[in-house]
PDB file of C-alpha atoms in Angstrom:
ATOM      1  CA  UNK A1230      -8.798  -5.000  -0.875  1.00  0.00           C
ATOM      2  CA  UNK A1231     -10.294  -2.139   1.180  1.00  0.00           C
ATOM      3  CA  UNK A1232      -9.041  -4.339   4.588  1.00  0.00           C
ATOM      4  CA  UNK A1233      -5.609  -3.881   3.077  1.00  0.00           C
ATOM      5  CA  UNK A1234      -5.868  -0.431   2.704  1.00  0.00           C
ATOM      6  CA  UNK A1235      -7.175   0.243   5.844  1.00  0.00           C
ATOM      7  CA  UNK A1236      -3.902  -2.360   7.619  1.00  0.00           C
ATOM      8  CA  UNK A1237      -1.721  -0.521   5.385  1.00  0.00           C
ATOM      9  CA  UNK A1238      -2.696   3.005   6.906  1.00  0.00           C
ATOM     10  CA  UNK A1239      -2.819   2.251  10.049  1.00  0.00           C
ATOM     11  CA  UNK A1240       0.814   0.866  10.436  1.00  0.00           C
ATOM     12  CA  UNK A1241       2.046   3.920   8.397  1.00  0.00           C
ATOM     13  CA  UNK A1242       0.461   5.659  11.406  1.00  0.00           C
ATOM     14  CA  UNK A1243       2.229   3.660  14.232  1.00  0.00           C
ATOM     15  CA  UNK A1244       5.633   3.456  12.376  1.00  0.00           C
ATOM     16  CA  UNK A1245       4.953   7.103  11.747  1.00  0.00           C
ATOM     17  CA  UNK A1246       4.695   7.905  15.342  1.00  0.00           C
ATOM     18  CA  UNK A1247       7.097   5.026  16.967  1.00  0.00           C
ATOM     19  CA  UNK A1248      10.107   6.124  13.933  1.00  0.00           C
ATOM     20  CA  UNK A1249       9.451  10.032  14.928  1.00  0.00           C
ATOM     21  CA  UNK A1250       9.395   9.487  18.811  1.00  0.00           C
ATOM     22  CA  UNK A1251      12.733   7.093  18.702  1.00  0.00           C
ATOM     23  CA  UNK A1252      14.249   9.526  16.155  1.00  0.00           C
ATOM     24  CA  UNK A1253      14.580   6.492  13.667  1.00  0.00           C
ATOM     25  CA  UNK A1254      14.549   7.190   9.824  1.00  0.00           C
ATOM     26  CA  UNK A1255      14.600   3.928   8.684  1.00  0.00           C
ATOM     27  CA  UNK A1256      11.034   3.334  10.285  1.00  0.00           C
ATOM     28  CA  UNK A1257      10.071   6.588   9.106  1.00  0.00           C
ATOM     29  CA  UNK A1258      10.873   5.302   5.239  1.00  0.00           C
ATOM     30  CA  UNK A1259       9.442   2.072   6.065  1.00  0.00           C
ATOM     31  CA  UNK A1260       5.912   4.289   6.937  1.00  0.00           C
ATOM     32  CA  UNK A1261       6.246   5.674   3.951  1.00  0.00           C
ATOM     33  CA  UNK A1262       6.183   2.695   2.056  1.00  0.00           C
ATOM     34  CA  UNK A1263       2.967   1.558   3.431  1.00  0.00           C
ATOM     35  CA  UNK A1264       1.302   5.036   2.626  1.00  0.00           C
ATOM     36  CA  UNK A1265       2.701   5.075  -1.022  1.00  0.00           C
ATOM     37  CA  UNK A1266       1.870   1.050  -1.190  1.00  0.00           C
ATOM     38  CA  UNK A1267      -1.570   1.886   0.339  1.00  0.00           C
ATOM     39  CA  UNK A1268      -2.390   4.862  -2.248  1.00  0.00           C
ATOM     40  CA  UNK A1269      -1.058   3.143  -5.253  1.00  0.00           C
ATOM     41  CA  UNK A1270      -2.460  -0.722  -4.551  1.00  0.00           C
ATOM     42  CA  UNK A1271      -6.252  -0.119  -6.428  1.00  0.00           C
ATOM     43  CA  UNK A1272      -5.267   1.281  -9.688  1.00  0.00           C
ATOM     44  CA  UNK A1273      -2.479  -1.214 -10.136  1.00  0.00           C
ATOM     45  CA  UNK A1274      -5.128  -4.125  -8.988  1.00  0.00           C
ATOM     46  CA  UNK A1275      -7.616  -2.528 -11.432  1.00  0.00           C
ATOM     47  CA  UNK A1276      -5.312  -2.017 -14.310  1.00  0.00           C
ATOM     48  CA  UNK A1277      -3.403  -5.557 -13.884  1.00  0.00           C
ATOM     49  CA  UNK A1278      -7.340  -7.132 -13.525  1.00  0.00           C
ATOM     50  CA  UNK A1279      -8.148  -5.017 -16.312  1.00  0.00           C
ATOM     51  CA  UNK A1280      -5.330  -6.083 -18.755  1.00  0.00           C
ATOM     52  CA  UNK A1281      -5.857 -10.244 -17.627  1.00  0.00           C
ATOM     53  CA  UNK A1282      -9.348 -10.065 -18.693  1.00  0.00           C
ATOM     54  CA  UNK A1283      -8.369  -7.962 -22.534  1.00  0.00           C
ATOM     55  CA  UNK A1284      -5.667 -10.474 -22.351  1.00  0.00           C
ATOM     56  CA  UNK A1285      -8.110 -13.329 -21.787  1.00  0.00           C
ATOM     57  CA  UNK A1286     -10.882 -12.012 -23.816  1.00  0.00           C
ATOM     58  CA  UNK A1287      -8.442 -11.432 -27.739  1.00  0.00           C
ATOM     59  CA  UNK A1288      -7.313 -14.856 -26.922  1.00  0.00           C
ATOM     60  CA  UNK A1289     -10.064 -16.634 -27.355  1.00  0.00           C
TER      61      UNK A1289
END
């Protein structure tokens, strides 16, 4: 998981910097969506792992 973050950072960087030097928004939003994917990624792994197992567990 932390490898992802780390990918995930790093090409908001470099479609950061390649979408502002080109003057391209649509790589701009695209960096974006790694930094808000990268940010948000752990709680929703721990929450989703979270509910499986209370899922799992009042089962049986």
């Amino acid at each position: 998981m932390f490898y992802l973050e780390v990918i995930l950072l790093i090409s908001f960087v470099v479609l950061m910097v390649v979408g502002y030097k080109k003057n391209n928004r649509n790589t701009m939003l695209a960096a974006s969506l790694c930094l808000v994917v990268a940010v948000a990624l752990p709680g929703f792994s721990d929450g989703f792992q979270n509910g499986f197992e209370e899922t799992k567990a009042s089962l049986g």
